[in-house]
Coordinates of C-alpha atoms in Angstrom, one line a residue:
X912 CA 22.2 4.9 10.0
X913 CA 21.6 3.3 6.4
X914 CA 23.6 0.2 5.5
X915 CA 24.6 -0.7 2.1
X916 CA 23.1 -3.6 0.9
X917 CA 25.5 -7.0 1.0
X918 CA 26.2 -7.9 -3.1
X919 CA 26.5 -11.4 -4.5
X920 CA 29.4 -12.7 -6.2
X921 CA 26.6 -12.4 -9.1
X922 CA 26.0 -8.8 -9.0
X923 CA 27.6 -7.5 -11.7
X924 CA 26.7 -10.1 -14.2
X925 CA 23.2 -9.1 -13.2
X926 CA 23.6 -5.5 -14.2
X927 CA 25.2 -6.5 -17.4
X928 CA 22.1 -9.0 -18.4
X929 CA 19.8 -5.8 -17.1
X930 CA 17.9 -6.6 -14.2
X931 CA 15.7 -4.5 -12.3
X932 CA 17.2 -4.8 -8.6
X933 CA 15.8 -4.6 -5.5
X934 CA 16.9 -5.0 -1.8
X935 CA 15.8 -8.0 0.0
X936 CA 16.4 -8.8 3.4
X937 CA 20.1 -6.7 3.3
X938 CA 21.0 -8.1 -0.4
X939 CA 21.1 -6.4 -3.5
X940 CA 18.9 -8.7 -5.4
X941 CA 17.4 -9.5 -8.9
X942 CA 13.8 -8.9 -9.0
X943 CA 13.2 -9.4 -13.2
X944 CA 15.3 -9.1 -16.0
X945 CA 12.5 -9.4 -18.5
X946 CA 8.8 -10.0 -17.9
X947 CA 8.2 -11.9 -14.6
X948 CA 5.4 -13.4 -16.2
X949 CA 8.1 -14.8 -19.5
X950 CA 10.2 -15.9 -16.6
X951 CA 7.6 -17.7 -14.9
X952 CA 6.2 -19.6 -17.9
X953 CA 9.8 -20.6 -18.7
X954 CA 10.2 -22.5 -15.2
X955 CA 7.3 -23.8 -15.7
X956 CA 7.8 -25.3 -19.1
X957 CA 11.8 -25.4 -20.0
X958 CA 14.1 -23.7 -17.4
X959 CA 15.0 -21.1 -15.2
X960 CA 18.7 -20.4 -13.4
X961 CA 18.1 -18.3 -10.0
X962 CA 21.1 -16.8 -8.4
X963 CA 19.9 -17.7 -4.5
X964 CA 23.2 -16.7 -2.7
X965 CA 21.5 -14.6 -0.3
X966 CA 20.2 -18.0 2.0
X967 CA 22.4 -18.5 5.2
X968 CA 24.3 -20.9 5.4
X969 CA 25.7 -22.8 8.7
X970 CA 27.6 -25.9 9.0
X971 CA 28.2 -28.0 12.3
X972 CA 30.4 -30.5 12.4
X973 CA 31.9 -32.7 15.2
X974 CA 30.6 -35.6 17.3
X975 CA 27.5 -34.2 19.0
X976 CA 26.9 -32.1 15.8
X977 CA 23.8 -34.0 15.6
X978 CA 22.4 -33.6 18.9
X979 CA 23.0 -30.5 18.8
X980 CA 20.7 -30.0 15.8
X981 CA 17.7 -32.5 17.3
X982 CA 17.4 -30.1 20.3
X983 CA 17.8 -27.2 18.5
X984 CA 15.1 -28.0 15.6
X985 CA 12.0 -30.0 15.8
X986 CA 12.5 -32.3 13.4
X987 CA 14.3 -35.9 13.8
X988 CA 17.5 -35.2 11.8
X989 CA 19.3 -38.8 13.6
X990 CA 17.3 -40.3 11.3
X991 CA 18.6 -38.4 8.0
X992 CA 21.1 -40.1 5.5
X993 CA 24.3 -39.4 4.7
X994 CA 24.0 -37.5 1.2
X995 CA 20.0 -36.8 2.1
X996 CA 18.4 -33.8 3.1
X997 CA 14.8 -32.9 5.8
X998 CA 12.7 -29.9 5.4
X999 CA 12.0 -28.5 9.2
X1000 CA 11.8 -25.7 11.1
X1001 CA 13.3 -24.2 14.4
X1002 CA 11.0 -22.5 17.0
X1003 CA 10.7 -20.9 20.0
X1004 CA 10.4 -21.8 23.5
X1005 CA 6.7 -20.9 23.3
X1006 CA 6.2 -22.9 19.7
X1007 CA 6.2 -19.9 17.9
X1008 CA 8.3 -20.3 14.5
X1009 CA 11.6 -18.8 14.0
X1010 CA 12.0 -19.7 10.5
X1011 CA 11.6 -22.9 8.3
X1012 CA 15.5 -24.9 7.2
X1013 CA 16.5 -27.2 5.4
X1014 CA 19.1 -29.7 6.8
X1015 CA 21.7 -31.7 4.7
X1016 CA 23.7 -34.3 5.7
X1017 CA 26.7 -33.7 4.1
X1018 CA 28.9 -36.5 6.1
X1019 CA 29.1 -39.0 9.2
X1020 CA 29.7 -35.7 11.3
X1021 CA 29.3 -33.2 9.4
X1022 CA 25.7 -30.9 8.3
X1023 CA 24.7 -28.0 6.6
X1024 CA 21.3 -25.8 7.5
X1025 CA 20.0 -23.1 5.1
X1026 CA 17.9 -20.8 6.6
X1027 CA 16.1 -17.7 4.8
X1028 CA 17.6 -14.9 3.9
X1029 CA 16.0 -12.8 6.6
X1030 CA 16.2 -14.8 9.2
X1031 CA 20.0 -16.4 8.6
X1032 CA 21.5 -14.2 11.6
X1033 CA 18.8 -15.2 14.3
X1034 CA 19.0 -18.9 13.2
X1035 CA 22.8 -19.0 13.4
X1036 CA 22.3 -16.9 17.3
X1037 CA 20.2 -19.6 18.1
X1038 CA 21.8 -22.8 16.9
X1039 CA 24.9 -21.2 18.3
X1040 CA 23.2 -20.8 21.4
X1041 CA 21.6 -23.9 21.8
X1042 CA 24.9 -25.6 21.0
X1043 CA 26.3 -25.1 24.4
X1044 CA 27.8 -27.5 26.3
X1045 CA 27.3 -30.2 22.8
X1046 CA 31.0 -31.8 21.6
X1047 CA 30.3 -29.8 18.2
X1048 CA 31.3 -26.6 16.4
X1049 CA 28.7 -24.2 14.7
X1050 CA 30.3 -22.4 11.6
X1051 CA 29.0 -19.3 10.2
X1052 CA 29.4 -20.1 6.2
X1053 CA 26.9 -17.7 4.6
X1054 CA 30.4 -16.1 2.9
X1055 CA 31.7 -19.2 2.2
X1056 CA 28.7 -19.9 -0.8
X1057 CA 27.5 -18.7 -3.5
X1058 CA 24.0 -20.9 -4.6
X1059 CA 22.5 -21.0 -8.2
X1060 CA 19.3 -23.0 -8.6
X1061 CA 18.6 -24.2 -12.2
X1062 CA 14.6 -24.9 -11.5
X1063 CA 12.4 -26.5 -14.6
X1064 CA 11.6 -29.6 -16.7
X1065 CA 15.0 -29.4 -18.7
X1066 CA 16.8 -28.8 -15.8
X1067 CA 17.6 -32.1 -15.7
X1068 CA 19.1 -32.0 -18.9
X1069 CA 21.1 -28.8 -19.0
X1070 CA 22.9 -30.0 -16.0
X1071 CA 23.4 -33.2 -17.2
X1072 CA 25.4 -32.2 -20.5
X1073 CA 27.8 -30.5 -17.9
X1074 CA 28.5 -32.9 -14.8
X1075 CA 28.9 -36.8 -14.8
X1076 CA 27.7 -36.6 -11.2
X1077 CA 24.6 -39.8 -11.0
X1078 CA 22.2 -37.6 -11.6
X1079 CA 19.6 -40.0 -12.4
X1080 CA 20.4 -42.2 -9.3
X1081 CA 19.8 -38.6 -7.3
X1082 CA 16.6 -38.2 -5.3
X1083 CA 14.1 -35.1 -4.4
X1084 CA 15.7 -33.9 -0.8
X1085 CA 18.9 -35.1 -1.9
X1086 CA 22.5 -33.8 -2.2
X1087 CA 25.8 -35.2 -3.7
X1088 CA 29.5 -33.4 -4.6
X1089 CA 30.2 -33.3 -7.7
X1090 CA 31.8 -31.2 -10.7
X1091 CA 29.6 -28.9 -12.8
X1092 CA 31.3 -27.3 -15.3
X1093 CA 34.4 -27.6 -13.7
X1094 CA 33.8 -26.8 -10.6
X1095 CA 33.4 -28.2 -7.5
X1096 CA 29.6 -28.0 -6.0
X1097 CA 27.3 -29.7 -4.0
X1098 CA 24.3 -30.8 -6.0
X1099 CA 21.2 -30.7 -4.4
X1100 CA 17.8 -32.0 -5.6
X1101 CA 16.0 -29.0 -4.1
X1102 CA 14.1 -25.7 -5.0
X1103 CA 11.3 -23.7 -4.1
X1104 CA 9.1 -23.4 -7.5
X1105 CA 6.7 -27.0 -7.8
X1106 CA 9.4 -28.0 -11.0
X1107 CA 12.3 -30.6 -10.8
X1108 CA 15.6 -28.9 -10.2
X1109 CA 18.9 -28.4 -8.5
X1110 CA 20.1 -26.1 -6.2
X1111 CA 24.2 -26.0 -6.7
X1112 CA 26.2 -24.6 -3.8
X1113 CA 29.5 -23.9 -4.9
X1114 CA 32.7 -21.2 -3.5
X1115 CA 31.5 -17.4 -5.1
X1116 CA 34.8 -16.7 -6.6
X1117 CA 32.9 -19.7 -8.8
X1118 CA 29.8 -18.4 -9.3
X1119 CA 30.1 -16.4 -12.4
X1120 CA 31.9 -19.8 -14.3
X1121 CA 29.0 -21.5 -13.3
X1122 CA 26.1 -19.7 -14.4
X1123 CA 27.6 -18.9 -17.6
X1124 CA 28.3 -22.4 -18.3
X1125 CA 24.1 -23.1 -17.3
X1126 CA 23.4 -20.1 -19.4
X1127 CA 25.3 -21.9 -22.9
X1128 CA 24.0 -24.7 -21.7
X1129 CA 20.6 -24.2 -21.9
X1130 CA 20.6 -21.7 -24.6
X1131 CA 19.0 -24.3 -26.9
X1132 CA 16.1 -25.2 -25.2
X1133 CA 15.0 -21.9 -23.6
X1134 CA 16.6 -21.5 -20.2
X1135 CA 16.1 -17.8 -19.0
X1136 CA 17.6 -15.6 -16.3
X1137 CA 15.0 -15.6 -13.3
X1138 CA 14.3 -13.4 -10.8
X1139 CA 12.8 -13.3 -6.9
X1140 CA 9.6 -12.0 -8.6
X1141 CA 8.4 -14.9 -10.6
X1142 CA 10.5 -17.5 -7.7
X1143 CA 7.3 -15.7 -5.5
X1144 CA 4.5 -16.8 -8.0
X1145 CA 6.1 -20.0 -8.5
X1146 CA 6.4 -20.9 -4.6
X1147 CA 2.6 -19.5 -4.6
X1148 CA 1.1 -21.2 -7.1
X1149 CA 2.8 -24.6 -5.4
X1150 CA 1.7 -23.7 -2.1
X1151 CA 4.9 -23.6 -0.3
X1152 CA 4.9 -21.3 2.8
X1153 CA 6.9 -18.1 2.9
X1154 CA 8.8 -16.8 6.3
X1155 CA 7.0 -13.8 7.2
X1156 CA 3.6 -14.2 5.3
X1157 CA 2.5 -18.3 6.2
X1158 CA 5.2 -18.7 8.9
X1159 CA 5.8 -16.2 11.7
X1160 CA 6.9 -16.3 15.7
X1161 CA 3.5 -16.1 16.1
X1162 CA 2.3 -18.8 14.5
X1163 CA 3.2 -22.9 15.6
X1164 CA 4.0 -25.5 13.1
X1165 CA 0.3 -26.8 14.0
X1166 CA -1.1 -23.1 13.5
X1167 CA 0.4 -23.6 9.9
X1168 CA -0.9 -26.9 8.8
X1169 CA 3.2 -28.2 9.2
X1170 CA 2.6 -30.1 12.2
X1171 CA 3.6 -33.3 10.7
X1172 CA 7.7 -32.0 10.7
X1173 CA 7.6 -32.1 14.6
X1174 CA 8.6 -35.3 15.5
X1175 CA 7.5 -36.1 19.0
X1176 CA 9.1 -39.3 18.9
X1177 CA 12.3 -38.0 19.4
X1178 CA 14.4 -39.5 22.5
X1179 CA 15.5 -36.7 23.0
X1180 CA 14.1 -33.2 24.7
X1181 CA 14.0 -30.2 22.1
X1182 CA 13.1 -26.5 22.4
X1183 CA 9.7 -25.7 22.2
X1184 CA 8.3 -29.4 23.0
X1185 CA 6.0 -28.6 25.9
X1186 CA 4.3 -25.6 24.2
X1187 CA 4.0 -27.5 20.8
X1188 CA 2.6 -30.5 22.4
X1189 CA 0.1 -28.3 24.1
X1190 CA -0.5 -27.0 20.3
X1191 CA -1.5 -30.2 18.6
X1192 CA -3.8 -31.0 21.3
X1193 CA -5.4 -27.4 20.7
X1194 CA -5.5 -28.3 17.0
X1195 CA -7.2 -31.6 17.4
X1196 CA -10.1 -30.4 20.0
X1197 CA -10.1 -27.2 18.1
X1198 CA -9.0 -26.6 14.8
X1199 CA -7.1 -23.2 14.1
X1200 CA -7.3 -21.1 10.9
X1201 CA -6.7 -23.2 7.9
X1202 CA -4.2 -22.2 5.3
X1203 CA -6.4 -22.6 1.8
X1204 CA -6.3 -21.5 -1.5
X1205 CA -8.3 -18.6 -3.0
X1206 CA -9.2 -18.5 -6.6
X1207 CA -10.3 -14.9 -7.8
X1208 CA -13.9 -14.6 -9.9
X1209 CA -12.6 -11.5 -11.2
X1210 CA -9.0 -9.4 -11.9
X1211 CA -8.4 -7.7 -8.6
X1212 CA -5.5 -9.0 -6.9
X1213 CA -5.3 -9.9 -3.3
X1214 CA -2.4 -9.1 -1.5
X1215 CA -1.2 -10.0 2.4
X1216 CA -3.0 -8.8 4.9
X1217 CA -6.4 -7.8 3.7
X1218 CA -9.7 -10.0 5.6
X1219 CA -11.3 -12.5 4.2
X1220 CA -14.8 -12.3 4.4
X1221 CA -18.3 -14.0 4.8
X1222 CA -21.8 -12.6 5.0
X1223 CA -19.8 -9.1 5.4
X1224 CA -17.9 -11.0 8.9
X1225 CA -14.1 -11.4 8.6
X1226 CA -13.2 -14.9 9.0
X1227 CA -9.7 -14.7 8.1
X1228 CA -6.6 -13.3 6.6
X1229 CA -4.3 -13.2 3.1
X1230 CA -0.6 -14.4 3.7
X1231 CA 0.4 -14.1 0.4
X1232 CA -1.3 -13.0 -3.4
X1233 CA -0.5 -12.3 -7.1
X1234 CA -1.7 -13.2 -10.6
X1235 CA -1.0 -16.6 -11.4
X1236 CA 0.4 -16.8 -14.9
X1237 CA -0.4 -20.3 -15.0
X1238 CA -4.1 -20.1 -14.0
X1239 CA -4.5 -16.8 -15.5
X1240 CA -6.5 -15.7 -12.6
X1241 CA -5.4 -14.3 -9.3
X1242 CA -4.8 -16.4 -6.8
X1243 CA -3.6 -16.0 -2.9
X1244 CA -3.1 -18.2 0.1
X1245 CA -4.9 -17.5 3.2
X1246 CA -5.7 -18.6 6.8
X1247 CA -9.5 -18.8 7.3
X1248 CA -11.6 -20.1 10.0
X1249 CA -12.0 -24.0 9.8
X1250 CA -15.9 -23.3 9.1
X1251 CA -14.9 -21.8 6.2
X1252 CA -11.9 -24.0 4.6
X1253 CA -13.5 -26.5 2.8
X1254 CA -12.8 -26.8 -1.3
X1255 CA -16.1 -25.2 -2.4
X1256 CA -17.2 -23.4 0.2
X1257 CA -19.8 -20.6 -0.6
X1258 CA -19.8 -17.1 -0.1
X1259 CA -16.1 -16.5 0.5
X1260 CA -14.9 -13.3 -0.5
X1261 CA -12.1 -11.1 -0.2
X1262 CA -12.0 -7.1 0.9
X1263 CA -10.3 -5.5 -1.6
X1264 CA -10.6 -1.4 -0.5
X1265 CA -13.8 -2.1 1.2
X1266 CA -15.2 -3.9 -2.0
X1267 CA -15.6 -7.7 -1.2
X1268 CA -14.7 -9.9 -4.6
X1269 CA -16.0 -13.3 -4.7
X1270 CA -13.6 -16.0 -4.3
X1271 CA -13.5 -20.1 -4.8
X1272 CA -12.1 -21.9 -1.9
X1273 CA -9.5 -24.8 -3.2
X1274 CA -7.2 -27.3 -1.3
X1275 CA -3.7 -26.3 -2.0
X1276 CA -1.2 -26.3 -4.0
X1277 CA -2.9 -24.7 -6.9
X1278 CA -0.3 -26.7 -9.5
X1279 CA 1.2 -29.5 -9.3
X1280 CA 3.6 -30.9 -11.6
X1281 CA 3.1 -33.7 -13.8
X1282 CA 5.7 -36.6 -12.7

């Protein structure tokens, strides 16, 4: 039996600005509104606003709240700031990951993880599960938020003609309440494109106040509409790992090049810890896969899934591929055999239909801002 997809508190202010949408992970989502690749080039040079109110979001609050989350996860979130925020992830028993979070300290007892889209329900099952028998409450909030991300280098700007919140005094991985055009949000110092930017989580019946005061706001110096399209070639060309193309259950945070968010100096036990210490010590006597970059000779794009080639043997795989507006080439990312991972390697290759394209092995990300 079919479901309808969920709608944001967005949706119809979408429509009216004429995006193309699409259904992702249960949401009735913007894909473009324009040209990806105008959308794109805007985040990278003045700004793009992102309507992102498809993450899950769950809050746990209470004494133990804490505990709860450095079992659950594998990162140490005791040591995270009130006002602060830690990219981690939460795995399996067997090391495998479930999906990658981040984790905001919002107060003395009080946190918020957002977990993907996709993955929101099993996170919240599992946290909830995990909780058990911890002095702490796990709230599902996912209807409780609407999120806007205003992602670019006049980000900064557009957001501060419309809060007095210290945005200046605000770090990268950090969140503070504040006001933004009159209403109430917490401002976070997060996003997922390689460009300064906020992520603002505010109630949805204030969404559409909101990002038509960002949208007046940065009318002047070229702030566009932005759609789940170009936020995938951003993310890519940055090197940050997607749920489901570089992270999967059967993949561990060492398999991924992410071992250095498990923290096994924790006091405390956590799912997962006996298999993932068995996995770094795999890593270290034996490297896995390496996740690289691949930079296309020619035009034909690479796309997840197909082999990577050398001397016409398969010595890895493509997570994730597009053009890359900012190289003007394509580009994808790509677990290949440590033999084969080093920046410069020869003879690497990519089997596109049976036809293997030549391809430059390079250390990601592929761009990195300019501070």
């Amino acid at each position: 039996m079919s479901t309808a997809p969920r709608l944001t508190a967005l949706d119809a202010l979408h429509r009216s600005l004429g995006a193309t949408m699409t259904d992702f992970a249960g949401w009735d989502m913007p894909l473009r509104y324009a040209s990806e690749r105008d959308e794109h080039n805007a985040v990278r040079t003045k700004a793009g606003l992102f309507d992102l109110s498809h993450m899950g979001e769950i809050t746990l609050t209470g004494p133990e709240a804490v505990k709860v989350l450095d079992y659950a996860l594998v990162g140490n979130i005791s040591t995270v700031g009130v006002g602060r925020a830690r990219y981690t992830h939460i795995c399996q028993e067997d090391g495998g990951i479930l999906d990658d979070l981040i984790v905001y300290r919002l107060g003395e007892t009080e946190y918020m993880v957002v977990a993907n889209a996709s993955n929101a329900q099993v996170v919240l099952d599992a946290i909830t599960g995990r909780a058990a028998g911890f002095d702490a409450e796990v709230r599902d909030d996912r209807d409780a938020y609407a999120l806007i991300a205003v992602q670019g280098p006049e980000s900064p700007g557009i957001l501060k003609s419309l809060t007095d919140a210290d945005l200046d005094g605000l770090k990268y991985y950090a969140g503070l309440p504040g006001t933004v055009a009159g209403v109430p949000a917490l401002i976070a110092r997060t996003g997922y494109t390689g460009e300064d930017g906020f992520e603002l989580f505010v109630s949805p019946e204030h969404a559409v106040q909101l990002w038509q005061a960002l949208t007046e706001a940065g009318a002047g110096v070229g702030l566009v509409p932005a759609g789940l399209s170009c936020r995938d070639t951003l993310r890519l060309e940055a090197g940050m790992p997607l749920y489901g193309h570089e992270l999967t259950t059967s993949l561990t945070p060492f398999d991924a090049g992410l071992g250095r968010v498990v923290k096994f100096e924790k006091e405390v036990d956590f799912v997962g810890r006996k298999a993932l210490e068995a996995a770094a010590e795999r890593a270290a006597d034996n490297p896995p896969r390496k996740l690289v970059g691949l930079i296309a000779e020619g035009r034909r794009v690479p796309r997840a899934g197909f082999p990577v080639v050398v001397d016409g043997q398969v010595v890895g795989e493509v997570t994730s591929g597009a053009p890359s507006p900012t190289l003007g080439k394509p580009i994808a990312m790509a677990y290949v055999d440590a033999a084969h991972a080093a920046p410069g390697t020869s003879g690497v290759g990519v089997d596109i239909r049976g036809t293997h394209e030549p391809y430059e092995v390079v250390a990601l990300p592929f761009y990195k801002r300019q501070k």
